Structure formats: C-alpha cells, structure tokens
Coordinates of C-alpha atoms in Angstrom, one line a residue:
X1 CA 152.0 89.1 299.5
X2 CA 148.4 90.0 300.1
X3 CA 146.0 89.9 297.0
X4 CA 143.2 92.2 296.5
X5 CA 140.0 91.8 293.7
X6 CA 139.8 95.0 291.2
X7 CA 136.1 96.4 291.0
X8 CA 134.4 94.2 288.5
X9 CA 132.1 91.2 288.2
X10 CA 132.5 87.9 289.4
X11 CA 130.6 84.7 290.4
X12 CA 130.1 83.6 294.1
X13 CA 130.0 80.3 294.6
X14 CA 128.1 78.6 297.4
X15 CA 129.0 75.2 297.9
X16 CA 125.8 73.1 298.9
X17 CA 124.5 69.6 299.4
X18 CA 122.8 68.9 296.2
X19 CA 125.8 71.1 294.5
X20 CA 127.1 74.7 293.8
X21 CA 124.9 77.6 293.7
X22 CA 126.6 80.4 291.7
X23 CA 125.2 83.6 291.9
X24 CA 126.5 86.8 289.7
X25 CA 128.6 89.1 291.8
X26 CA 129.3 92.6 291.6
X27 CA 132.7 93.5 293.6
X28 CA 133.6 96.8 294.7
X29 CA 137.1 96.7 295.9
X30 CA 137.9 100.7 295.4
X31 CA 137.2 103.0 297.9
X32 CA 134.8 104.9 295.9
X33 CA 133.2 101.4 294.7
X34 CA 132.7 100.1 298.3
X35 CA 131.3 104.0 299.5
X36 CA 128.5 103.8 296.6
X37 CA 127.5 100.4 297.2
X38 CA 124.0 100.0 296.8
X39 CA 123.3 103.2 297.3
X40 CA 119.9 104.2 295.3
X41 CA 119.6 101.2 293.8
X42 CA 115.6 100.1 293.5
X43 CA 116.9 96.1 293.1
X44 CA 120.0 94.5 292.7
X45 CA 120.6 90.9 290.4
X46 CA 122.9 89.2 292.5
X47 CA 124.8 90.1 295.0
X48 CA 127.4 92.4 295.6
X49 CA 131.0 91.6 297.7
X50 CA 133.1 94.9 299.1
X51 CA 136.3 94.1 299.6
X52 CA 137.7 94.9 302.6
X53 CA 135.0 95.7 304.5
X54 CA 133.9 94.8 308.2
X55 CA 130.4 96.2 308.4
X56 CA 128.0 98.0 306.8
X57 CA 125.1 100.8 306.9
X58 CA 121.9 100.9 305.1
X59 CA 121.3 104.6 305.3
X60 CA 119.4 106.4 301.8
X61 CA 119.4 102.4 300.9
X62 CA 115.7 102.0 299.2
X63 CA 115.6 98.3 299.7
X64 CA 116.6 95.9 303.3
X65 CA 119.3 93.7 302.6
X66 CA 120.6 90.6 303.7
X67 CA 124.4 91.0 304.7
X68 CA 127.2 87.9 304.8
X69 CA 130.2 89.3 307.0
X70 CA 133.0 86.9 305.8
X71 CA 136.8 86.3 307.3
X72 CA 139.9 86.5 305.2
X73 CA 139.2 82.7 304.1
X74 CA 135.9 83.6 302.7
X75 CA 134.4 81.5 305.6
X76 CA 130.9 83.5 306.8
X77 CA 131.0 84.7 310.1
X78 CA 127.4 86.0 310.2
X79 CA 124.6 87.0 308.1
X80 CA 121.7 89.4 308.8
X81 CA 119.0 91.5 307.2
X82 CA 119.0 94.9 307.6
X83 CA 116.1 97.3 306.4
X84 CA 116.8 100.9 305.1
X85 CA 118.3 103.3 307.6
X86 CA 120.4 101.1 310.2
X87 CA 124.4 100.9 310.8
X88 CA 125.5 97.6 311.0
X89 CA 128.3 97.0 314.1
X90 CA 131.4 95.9 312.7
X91 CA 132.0 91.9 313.2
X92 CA 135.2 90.7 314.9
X93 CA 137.4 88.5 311.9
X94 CA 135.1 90.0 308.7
X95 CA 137.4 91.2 305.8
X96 CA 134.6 91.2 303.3
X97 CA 130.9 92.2 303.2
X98 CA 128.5 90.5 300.9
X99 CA 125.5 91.8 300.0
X100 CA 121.9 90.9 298.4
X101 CA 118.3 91.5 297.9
X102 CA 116.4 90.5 301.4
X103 CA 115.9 86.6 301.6
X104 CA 118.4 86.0 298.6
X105 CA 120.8 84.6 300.9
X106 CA 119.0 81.6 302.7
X107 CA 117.6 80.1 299.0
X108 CA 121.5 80.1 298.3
X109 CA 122.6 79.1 301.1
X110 CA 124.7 81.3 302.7
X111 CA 124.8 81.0 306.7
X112 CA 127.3 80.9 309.2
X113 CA 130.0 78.5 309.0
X114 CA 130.1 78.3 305.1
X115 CA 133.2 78.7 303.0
X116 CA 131.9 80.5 299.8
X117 CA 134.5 80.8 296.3
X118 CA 134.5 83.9 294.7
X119 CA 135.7 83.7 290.4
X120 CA 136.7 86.5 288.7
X121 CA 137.4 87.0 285.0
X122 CA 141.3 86.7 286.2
X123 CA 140.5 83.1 287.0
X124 CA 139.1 81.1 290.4
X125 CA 139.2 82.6 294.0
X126 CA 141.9 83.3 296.1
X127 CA 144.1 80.6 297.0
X128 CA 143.5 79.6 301.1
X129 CA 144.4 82.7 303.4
X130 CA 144.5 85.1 300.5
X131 CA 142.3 88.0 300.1
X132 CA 141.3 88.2 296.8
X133 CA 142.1 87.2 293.2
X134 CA 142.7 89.5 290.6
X135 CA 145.1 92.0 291.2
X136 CA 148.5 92.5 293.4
X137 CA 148.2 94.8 296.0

C-alpha cells in the first residue's frame, strides 16, 4: 500500500559528514496545500516539502528559491534556484518537491545524489520505497 504525509510540520533531515542537519519542514500534501505553496510569502523558516509533486513554478512568488526534486526514496534528483516568475520543467523520477529560501540548501547540504529523512509528528520517515509517513492513502 502506498503511504502519503497529511499537510503539517515535520523535520527534514540531511544526513552529512560531520552529522544530521535537521531543518523544520512545512509539508503540503493536499491539493489546495501544494497550489498555495509559497505563494506571497515575504520569507519562509525552513523549508517546505509538497508531496507529490514533480516540478514547480515561481510565478507571484516574492522571493527566488532553491528547489530539491526528489524520487519516491527521498533520494535528490536535482536541485536549482529559481527567481520569481519562472516554471520549472518537470524532472524525470521526482515524486516530491522541496523547497527553501535561496542558498538554504547548499549550507544544509542538499545536492544531488543525497538521501534526505523526512519525521513527522506520526513518527520517522517512510520506510524504503514508500511515499510518505503519516497517513494511509
């Protein structure tokens, strides 16, 4: 059975070479949730994770952004910064979009090729292959 998150707060963890960088996560896993995004937003503490997603688009955004694309192991594909008014193309294998403040994303870590956790309040990240934590689907 596939697993999704609920829309909520979480922790991403990045798993690093001197050790874990958690970062607070907002997850937007409804439709509504994923269409409002960051939409308006002057800053954003954190990062946020839509769930499923497979691109992105930065139109009436205030702010660029730095964007993870991961696949359904939470493994990232690519990640790029995209300043207000672009459409992302959508990347072959991403299930999940993760998003933060312009730079945010290097000082944690986050690049191609890194298998990032994701905890919820439900308890710990999906188990290998699944797609989220918190809630049947």
């Amino acid at each position: 059975m596939r697993r999704r998150w609920r829309d909520g707060r979480g922790v991403l963890v990045v798993p690093g070479d001197s050790g874990e960088v958690r970062v607070a996560l907002e997850i937007a896993a409804s439709y509504r949730a994923r269409t409002r995004g960051l939409l308006g937003r002057e800053r954003l503490e954190g990062a946020m994770l839509l769930s499923p997603a497979g691109s992105v688009h930065t139109f009436r955004m205030r702010m660029p952004i730095d964007v993870a694309y991961l696949d359904r192991r939470l493994t990232v594909v690519a990640v790029r910064t995209m300043p207000p008014g672009r459409l992302g193309l959508p990347r072959l294998r991403s299930r999940h979009v993760v998003e933060a403040e312009a730079g945010a994303m290097a000082g944690w870590g986050v690049r191609a090729g890194v298998r990032v956790r994701v905890e919820t309040a439900g308890g710990g990240g999906p188990a290998p292959g699944d797609a989220g934590s918190a809630a049947s689907g």
